Coordinates of N, CA and C in Angstrom, one line a residue:
X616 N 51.7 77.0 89.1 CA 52.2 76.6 87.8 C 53.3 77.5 87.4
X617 N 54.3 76.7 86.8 CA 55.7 77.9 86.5 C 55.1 77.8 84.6
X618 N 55.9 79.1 84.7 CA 56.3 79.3 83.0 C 56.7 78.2 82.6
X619 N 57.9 77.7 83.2 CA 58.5 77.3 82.4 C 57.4 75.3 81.8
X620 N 56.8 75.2 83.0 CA 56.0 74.2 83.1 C 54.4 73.9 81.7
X621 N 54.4 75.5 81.6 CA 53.2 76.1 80.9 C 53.8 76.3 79.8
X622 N 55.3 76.1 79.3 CA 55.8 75.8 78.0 C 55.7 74.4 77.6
X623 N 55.7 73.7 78.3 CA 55.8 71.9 78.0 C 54.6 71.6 77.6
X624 N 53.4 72.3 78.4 CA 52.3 71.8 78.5 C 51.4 72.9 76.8
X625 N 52.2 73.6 76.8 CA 52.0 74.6 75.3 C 52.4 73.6 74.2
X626 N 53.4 73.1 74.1 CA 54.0 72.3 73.1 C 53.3 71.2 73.2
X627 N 52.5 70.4 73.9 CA 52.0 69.5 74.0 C 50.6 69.6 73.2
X628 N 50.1 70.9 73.4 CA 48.9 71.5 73.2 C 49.1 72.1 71.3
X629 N 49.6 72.7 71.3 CA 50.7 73.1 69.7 C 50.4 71.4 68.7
X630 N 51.0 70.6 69.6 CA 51.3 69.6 68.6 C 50.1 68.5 68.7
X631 N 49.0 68.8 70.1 CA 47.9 67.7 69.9 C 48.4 66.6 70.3
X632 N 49.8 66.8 71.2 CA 49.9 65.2 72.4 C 49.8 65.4 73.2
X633 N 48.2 64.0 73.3 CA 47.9 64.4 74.9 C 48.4 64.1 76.3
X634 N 49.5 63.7 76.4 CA 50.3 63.2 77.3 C 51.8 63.5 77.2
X635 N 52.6 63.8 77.3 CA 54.2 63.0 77.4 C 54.2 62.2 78.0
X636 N 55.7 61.1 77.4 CA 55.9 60.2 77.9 C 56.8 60.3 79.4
X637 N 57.1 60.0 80.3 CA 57.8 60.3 82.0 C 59.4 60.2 80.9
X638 N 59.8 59.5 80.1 CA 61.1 59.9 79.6 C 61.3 61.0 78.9
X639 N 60.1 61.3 77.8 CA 59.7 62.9 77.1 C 59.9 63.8 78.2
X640 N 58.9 63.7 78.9 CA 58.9 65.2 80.0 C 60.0 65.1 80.9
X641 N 61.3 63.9 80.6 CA 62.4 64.7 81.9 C 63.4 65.7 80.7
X642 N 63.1 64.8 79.5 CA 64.1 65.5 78.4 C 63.3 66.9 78.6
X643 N 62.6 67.2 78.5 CA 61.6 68.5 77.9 C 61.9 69.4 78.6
X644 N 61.6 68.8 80.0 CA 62.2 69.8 81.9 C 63.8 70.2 81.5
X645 N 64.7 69.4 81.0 CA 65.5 69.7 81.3 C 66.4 71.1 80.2
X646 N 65.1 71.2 79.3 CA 65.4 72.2 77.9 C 64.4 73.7 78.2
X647 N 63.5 73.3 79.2 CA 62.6 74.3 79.1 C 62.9 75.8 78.9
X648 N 63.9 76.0 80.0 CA 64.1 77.4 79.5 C 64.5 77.9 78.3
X649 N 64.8 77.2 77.4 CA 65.0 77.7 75.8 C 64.2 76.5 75.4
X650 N 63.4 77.9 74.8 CA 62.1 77.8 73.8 C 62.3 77.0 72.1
X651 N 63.8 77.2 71.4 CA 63.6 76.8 70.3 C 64.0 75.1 70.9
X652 N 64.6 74.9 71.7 CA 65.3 73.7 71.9 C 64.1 72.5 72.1
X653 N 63.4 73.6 73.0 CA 61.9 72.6 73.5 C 60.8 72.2 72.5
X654 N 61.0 73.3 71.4 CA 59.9 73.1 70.6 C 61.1 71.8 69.3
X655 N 61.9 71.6 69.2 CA 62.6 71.3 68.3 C 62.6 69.5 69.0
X656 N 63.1 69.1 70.2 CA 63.0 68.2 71.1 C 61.1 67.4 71.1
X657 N 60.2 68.3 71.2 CA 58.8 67.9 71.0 C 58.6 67.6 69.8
X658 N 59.1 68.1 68.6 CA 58.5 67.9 66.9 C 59.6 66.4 66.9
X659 N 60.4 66.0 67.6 CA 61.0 64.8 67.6 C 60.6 64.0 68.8
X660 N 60.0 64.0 69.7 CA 59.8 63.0 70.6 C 58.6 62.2 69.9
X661 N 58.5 60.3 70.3 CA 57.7 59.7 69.9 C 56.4 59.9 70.2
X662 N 55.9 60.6 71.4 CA 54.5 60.9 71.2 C 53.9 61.8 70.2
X663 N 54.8 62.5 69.6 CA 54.1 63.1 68.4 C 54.5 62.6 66.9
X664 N 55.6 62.1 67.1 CA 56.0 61.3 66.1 C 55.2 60.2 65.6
X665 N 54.5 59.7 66.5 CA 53.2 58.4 66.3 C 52.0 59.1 65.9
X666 N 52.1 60.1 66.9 CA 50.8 61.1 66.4 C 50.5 61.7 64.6
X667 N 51.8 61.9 64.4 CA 51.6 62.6 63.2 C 51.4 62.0 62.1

């Protein structure tokens, strides 16, 4: 498992979505290495947006 993989799955965990969507997690992969971008990209993606 990479870091950077165990940040996606942290934000997922943070915000209580139990899944990403396959279009969420390519955006999310493609931000991972910066941490404000990923956490800012998840507080706006629809799975948590529906969640909230």
């Amino acid at each position: 498992v990479s870091i950077s993989g165990d940040r996606i799955q942290a934000a997922a965990d943070w915000l209580g979505v139990a899944q990403w969507g396959t279009n969420t997690l390519g955006v999310l992969a493609g931000v991972q290495s910066d941490p404000v971008r990923l956490a800012l990209l998840a507080l706006c993606a629809p799975e948590y947006v529906v969640n909230a």
